PDB file of C-alpha atoms in Angstrom:
ATOM      1  CA  UNK Q 805     -81.297-129.579 133.988  1.00 49.00           C
ATOM      2  CA  UNK Q 806     -84.727-129.736 130.697  1.00 60.00           C
ATOM      3  CA  UNK Q 807     -81.900-129.317 128.031  1.00 58.00           C
ATOM      4  CA  UNK Q 808     -80.472-133.312 128.702  1.00 61.00           C
ATOM      5  CA  UNK Q 809     -83.599-134.530 128.370  1.00 69.00           C
ATOM      6  CA  UNK Q 810     -84.485-132.888 124.986  1.00 76.00           C
ATOM      7  CA  UNK Q 811     -81.280-132.568 123.489  1.00 83.00           C
ATOM      8  CA  UNK Q 812     -81.054-133.099 120.020  1.00 91.00           C
ATOM      9  CA  UNK Q 813     -83.194-131.153 118.050  1.00 90.00           C
ATOM     10  CA  UNK Q 814     -83.637-131.673 114.133  1.00 92.00           C
ATOM     11  CA  UNK Q 815     -86.053-131.059 111.686  1.00 93.00           C
ATOM     12  CA  UNK Q 816     -86.143-131.965 108.800  1.00 91.00           C
ATOM     13  CA  UNK Q 817     -88.249-132.060 105.881  1.00 85.00           C
ATOM     14  CA  UNK Q 818     -90.745-134.712 105.702  1.00 79.00           C
ATOM     15  CA  UNK Q 819     -90.196-137.028 103.240  1.00 74.00           C
ATOM     16  CA  UNK Q 820     -92.948-137.266 101.482  1.00 76.00           C
ATOM     17  CA  UNK Q 821     -92.803-133.038 100.721  1.00 75.00           C
ATOM     18  CA  UNK Q 822     -89.533-133.838  98.768  1.00 80.00           C
ATOM     19  CA  UNK Q 823     -92.317-134.794  96.087  1.00 80.00           C
ATOM     20  CA  UNK Q 824     -93.183-131.430  94.950  1.00 75.00           C
ATOM     21  CA  UNK Q 825     -89.654-130.268  94.995  1.00 75.00           C
ATOM     22  CA  UNK Q 826     -88.246-133.423  92.480  1.00 81.00           C
ATOM     23  CA  UNK Q 827     -92.034-132.303  90.174  1.00 83.00           C
ATOM     24  CA  UNK Q 828     -90.733-128.631  90.073  1.00 80.00           C
ATOM     25  CA  UNK Q 829     -87.287-129.443  89.179  1.00 82.00           C
ATOM     26  CA  UNK Q 830     -88.436-132.204  86.162  1.00 84.00           C
ATOM     27  CA  UNK Q 831     -90.546-130.015  84.735  1.00 88.00           C
ATOM     28  CA  UNK Q 832     -87.854-127.704  85.141  1.00 83.00           C
ATOM     29  CA  UNK Q 833     -85.365-129.692  83.748  1.00 84.00           C
ATOM     30  CA  UNK Q 834     -87.213-130.367  80.579  1.00 85.00           C
ATOM     31  CA  UNK Q 835     -88.100-126.984  80.104  1.00 87.00           C
ATOM     32  CA  UNK Q 836     -85.412-125.834  80.174  1.00 82.00           C
ATOM     33  CA  UNK Q 837     -84.023-129.478  78.139  1.00 85.00           C
ATOM     34  CA  UNK Q 838     -86.689-128.798  75.468  1.00 86.00           C
ATOM     35  CA  UNK Q 839     -84.943-125.485  73.162  1.00 85.00           C
ATOM     36  CA  UNK Q 840     -80.948-127.029  73.316  1.00 82.00           C
ATOM     37  CA  UNK Q 841     -82.353-130.227  72.257  1.00 82.00           C
ATOM     38  CA  UNK Q 842     -83.777-128.565  69.174  1.00 84.00           C
ATOM     39  CA  UNK Q 843     -81.259-126.515  68.524  1.00 82.00           C
ATOM     40  CA  UNK Q 844     -79.580-127.190  65.902  1.00 82.00           C
ATOM     41  CA  UNK Q 845     -76.972-124.055  65.587  1.00 82.00           C
ATOM     42  CA  UNK Q 846     -74.973-125.498  68.328  1.00 81.00           C
ATOM     43  CA  UNK Q 847     -72.934-128.365  68.065  1.00 85.00           C
ATOM     44  CA  UNK Q 848     -73.041-131.389  70.079  1.00 85.00           C
ATOM     45  CA  UNK Q 849     -70.159-130.106  72.211  1.00 88.00           C
ATOM     46  CA  UNK Q 850     -72.026-127.082  73.167  1.00 86.00           C
ATOM     47  CA  UNK Q 851     -75.359-129.072  73.517  1.00 86.00           C
ATOM     48  CA  UNK Q 852     -73.276-131.953  76.177  1.00 89.00           C
ATOM     49  CA  UNK Q 853     -71.901-128.976  78.105  1.00 90.00           C
ATOM     50  CA  UNK Q 854     -75.030-127.390  78.586  1.00 86.00           C
ATOM     51  CA  UNK Q 855     -76.738-130.636  79.599  1.00 86.00           C
ATOM     52  CA  UNK Q 856     -74.082-131.327  82.181  1.00 90.00           C
ATOM     53  CA  UNK Q 857     -74.361-128.413  83.585  1.00 89.00           C
ATOM     54  CA  UNK Q 858     -78.503-128.338  84.252  1.00 86.00           C
ATOM     55  CA  UNK Q 859     -78.208-131.807  85.125  1.00 86.00           C
ATOM     56  CA  UNK Q 860     -75.254-131.110  87.811  1.00 90.00           C
ATOM     57  CA  UNK Q 861     -77.548-127.782  88.748  1.00 87.00           C
ATOM     58  CA  UNK Q 862     -80.231-130.499  89.546  1.00 85.00           C
ATOM     59  CA  UNK Q 863     -77.981-132.642  91.751  1.00 88.00           C
ATOM     60  CA  UNK Q 864     -77.165-129.685  93.820  1.00 89.00           C
ATOM     61  CA  UNK Q 865     -80.527-128.666  94.066  1.00 85.00           C
ATOM     62  CA  UNK Q 866     -82.667-131.556  95.342  1.00 85.00           C
ATOM     63  CA  UNK Q 867     -79.103-132.399  97.313  1.00 87.00           C
ATOM     64  CA  UNK Q 868     -79.347-129.023  98.841  1.00 88.00           C
ATOM     65  CA  UNK Q 869     -83.352-128.759  99.605  1.00 84.00           C
ATOM     66  CA  UNK Q 870     -83.095-132.661 100.930  1.00 86.00           C
ATOM     67  CA  UNK Q 871     -79.680-131.264 103.571  1.00 90.00           C
ATOM     68  CA  UNK Q 872     -81.553-127.632 104.719  1.00 92.00           C
ATOM     69  CA  UNK Q 873     -82.657-128.314 108.362  1.00 95.00           C
ATOM     70  CA  UNK Q 874     -82.512-126.771 112.310  1.00 96.00           C
ATOM     71  CA  UNK Q 875     -80.161-128.610 114.585  1.00 96.00           C
ATOM     72  CA  UNK Q 876     -80.534-127.478 118.307  1.00 95.00           C
ATOM     73  CA  UNK Q 877     -78.176-128.662 120.847  1.00 94.00           C
ATOM     74  CA  UNK Q 878     -76.110-127.648 123.896  1.00 93.00           C
ATOM     75  CA  UNK Q 879     -74.057-124.830 121.528  1.00 93.00           C
ATOM     76  CA  UNK Q 880     -76.713-123.222 120.217  1.00 95.00           C
ATOM     77  CA  UNK Q 881     -78.686-123.063 117.033  1.00 96.00           C
ATOM     78  CA  UNK Q 882     -77.735-124.008 113.992  1.00 97.00           C
ATOM     79  CA  UNK Q 883     -79.268-123.333 110.448  1.00 96.00           C
ATOM     80  CA  UNK Q 884     -78.613-124.984 107.116  1.00 96.00           C
ATOM     81  CA  UNK Q 885     -80.008-123.766 104.293  1.00 92.00           C
ATOM     82  CA  UNK Q 886     -78.949-124.345 100.453  1.00 90.00           C
ATOM     83  CA  UNK Q 887     -76.222-122.412 100.219  1.00 92.00           C
ATOM     84  CA  UNK Q 888     -74.154-122.051 104.555  1.00 94.00           C
ATOM     85  CA  UNK Q 889     -74.649-122.844 107.621  1.00 95.00           C
ATOM     86  CA  UNK Q 890     -76.134-120.331 110.114  1.00 95.00           C
ATOM     87  CA  UNK Q 891     -74.508-120.580 113.613  1.00 95.00           C
ATOM     88  CA  UNK Q 892     -75.586-118.701 116.469  1.00 95.00           C
ATOM     89  CA  UNK Q 893     -74.962-119.471 120.265  1.00 94.00           C
ATOM     90  CA  UNK Q 894     -77.245-119.722 122.632  1.00 95.00           C
ATOM     91  CA  UNK Q 895     -75.517-116.147 124.704  1.00 93.00           C
ATOM     92  CA  UNK Q 896     -76.289-114.774 121.250  1.00 93.00           C
ATOM     93  CA  UNK Q 897     -79.619-115.279 120.704  1.00 94.00           C
ATOM     94  CA  UNK Q 898     -81.694-111.948 121.569  1.00 93.00           C
ATOM     95  CA  UNK Q 899     -85.405-113.614 121.089  1.00 93.00           C
ATOM     96  CA  UNK Q 900     -86.960-116.967 119.126  1.00 95.00           C
ATOM     97  CA  UNK Q 901     -90.555-115.882 117.574  1.00 95.00           C
ATOM     98  CA  UNK Q 902     -93.055-116.900 115.058  1.00 95.00           C
ATOM     99  CA  UNK Q 903     -94.275-115.174 112.220  1.00 94.00           C
ATOM    100  CA  UNK Q 904     -97.183-114.901 109.177  1.00 93.00           C
ATOM    101  CA  UNK Q 905     -95.762-115.972 106.259  1.00 92.00           C
ATOM    102  CA  UNK Q 906     -95.010-113.494 103.805  1.00 89.00           C
ATOM    103  CA  UNK Q 907     -95.373-115.895 100.746  1.00 86.00           C
ATOM    104  CA  UNK Q 908     -97.461-117.920 102.136  1.00 80.00           C
ATOM    105  CA  UNK Q 909    -100.274-116.647  99.716  1.00 79.00           C
ATOM    106  CA  UNK Q 910     -98.214-117.790  96.946  1.00 78.00           C
ATOM    107  CA  UNK Q 911     -98.227-120.849  96.061  1.00 71.00           C
ATOM    108  CA  UNK Q 912     -99.911-125.089  97.161  1.00 73.00           C
ATOM    109  CA  UNK Q 913     -98.446-126.216 100.283  1.00 75.00           C
ATOM    110  CA  UNK Q 914     -96.422-123.421 101.849  1.00 84.00           C
ATOM    111  CA  UNK Q 915     -96.809-123.404 105.719  1.00 89.00           C
ATOM    112  CA  UNK Q 916     -98.685-120.232 107.146  1.00 93.00           C
ATOM    113  CA  UNK Q 917     -96.489-120.030 110.593  1.00 95.00           C
ATOM    114  CA  UNK Q 918     -92.889-119.876 109.704  1.00 95.00           C
ATOM    115  CA  UNK Q 919     -90.088-119.330 112.608  1.00 96.00           C
ATOM    116  CA  UNK Q 920     -87.166-117.214 113.412  1.00 96.00           C
ATOM    117  CA  UNK Q 921     -84.672-116.787 115.091  1.00 96.00           C
ATOM    118  CA  UNK Q 922     -82.670-112.918 116.139  1.00 94.00           C
ATOM    119  CA  UNK Q 923     -79.319-112.595 116.221  1.00 91.00           C
ATOM    120  CA  UNK Q 924     -77.076-110.420 118.429  1.00 87.00           C
ATOM    121  CA  UNK Q 925     -76.859-108.257 114.872  1.00 87.00           C
ATOM    122  CA  UNK Q 926     -80.566-107.681 115.086  1.00 87.00           C
ATOM    123  CA  UNK Q 927     -80.904-110.275 112.157  1.00 92.00           C
ATOM    124  CA  UNK Q 928     -83.748-112.656 112.302  1.00 93.00           C
ATOM    125  CA  UNK Q 929     -82.363-116.258 110.866  1.00 95.00           C
ATOM    126  CA  UNK Q 930     -85.055-118.293 110.070  1.00 95.00           C
ATOM    127  CA  UNK Q 931     -85.701-122.280 111.394  1.00 96.00           C
ATOM    128  CA  UNK Q 932     -85.618-124.207 108.313  1.00 94.00           C
ATOM    129  CA  UNK Q 933     -88.664-126.707 108.595  1.00 92.00           C
ATOM    130  CA  UNK Q 934     -90.399-125.087 112.187  1.00 94.00           C
ATOM    131  CA  UNK Q 935     -93.478-124.385 110.695  1.00 93.00           C
ATOM    132  CA  UNK Q 936     -97.033-125.553 111.235  1.00 91.00           C
ATOM    133  CA  UNK Q 937     -96.666-128.309 108.428  1.00 88.00           C
ATOM    134  CA  UNK Q 938     -94.324-130.213 109.886  1.00 89.00           C
ATOM    135  CA  UNK Q 939     -94.516-129.466 113.667  1.00 92.00           C
ATOM    136  CA  UNK Q 940     -96.751-127.619 116.192  1.00 94.00           C
ATOM    137  CA  UNK Q 941     -95.065-124.124 116.149  1.00 94.00           C
ATOM    138  CA  UNK Q 942     -96.362-122.827 118.712  1.00 95.00           C
ATOM    139  CA  UNK Q 943     -95.268-126.221 121.372  1.00 95.00           C
ATOM    140  CA  UNK Q 944     -91.603-126.026 119.511  1.00 95.00           C
ATOM    141  CA  UNK Q 945     -90.829-122.733 120.595  1.00 95.00           C
ATOM    142  CA  UNK Q 946     -91.823-122.448 123.580  1.00 94.00           C
ATOM    143  CA  UNK Q 947     -89.323-125.186 124.071  1.00 93.00           C
ATOM    144  CA  UNK Q 948     -86.062-124.011 122.043  1.00 94.00           C
ATOM    145  CA  UNK Q 949     -87.543-120.277 124.858  1.00 94.00           C
ATOM    146  CA  UNK Q 950     -87.696-122.434 127.443  1.00 92.00           C
ATOM    147  CA  UNK Q 951     -83.730-124.580 126.203  1.00 93.00           C
ATOM    148  CA  UNK Q 952     -82.210-120.353 125.632  1.00 93.00           C
ATOM    149  CA  UNK Q 953     -83.683-118.817 128.676  1.00 91.00           C
ATOM    150  CA  UNK Q 954     -81.605-122.504 130.421  1.00 91.00           C
ATOM    151  CA  UNK Q 955     -78.632-122.760 128.169  1.00 91.00           C
ATOM    152  CA  UNK Q 956     -77.741-118.780 127.158  1.00 88.00           C
ATOM    153  CA  UNK Q 957     -75.875-118.507 130.198  1.00 83.00           C
ATOM    154  CA  UNK Q 958     -76.398-116.366 134.036  1.00 81.00           C
ATOM    155  CA  UNK Q 959     -74.846-113.824 133.149  1.00 80.00           C
ATOM    156  CA  UNK Q 960     -77.216-112.671 129.533  1.00 78.00           C
ATOM    157  CA  UNK Q 961     -79.216-109.332 129.783  1.00 78.00           C
ATOM    158  CA  UNK Q 962     -81.147-108.512 126.882  1.00 76.00           C
ATOM    159  CA  UNK Q 963     -80.246-105.497 124.829  1.00 71.00           C
ATOM    160  CA  UNK Q 964     -80.553-101.726 125.752  1.00 62.00           C
ATOM    161  CA  UNK Q 965     -82.129-101.383 122.027  1.00 61.00           C
TER     162      UNK Q 965
END
């Protein structure tokens, strides 16, 4: 069985790629705090509350961004996003593919190619960090498709649609 040799797999942000997130967060915090600190109409309690909420939001953003990942094991694919985790069992998956990133031109360092798994309901689930900035996409998609074909079960049939 091929799966025994290549599982589990995980796709996470490269440590050096978090620098951009840290810089963006610092700029945003500075831009958000400056008007609050300069406003003389706000009481110290309101300023403290706003600063505390902003700092809590920053901690959440940085932590959530670091925890985003795609995990692949014998039970299926699990994609941990900023807010929720999506789980797709092998037998629920209808397709695994890559596509051009529609937002590639919006920012420097954006991946040109991103990957998806399509579930039973037809919705695409983006496979976090399975993109051309982190892995060789074609090789990883081929590996995941091979695992999917092996682990989806003997009675799996494609949807008629």
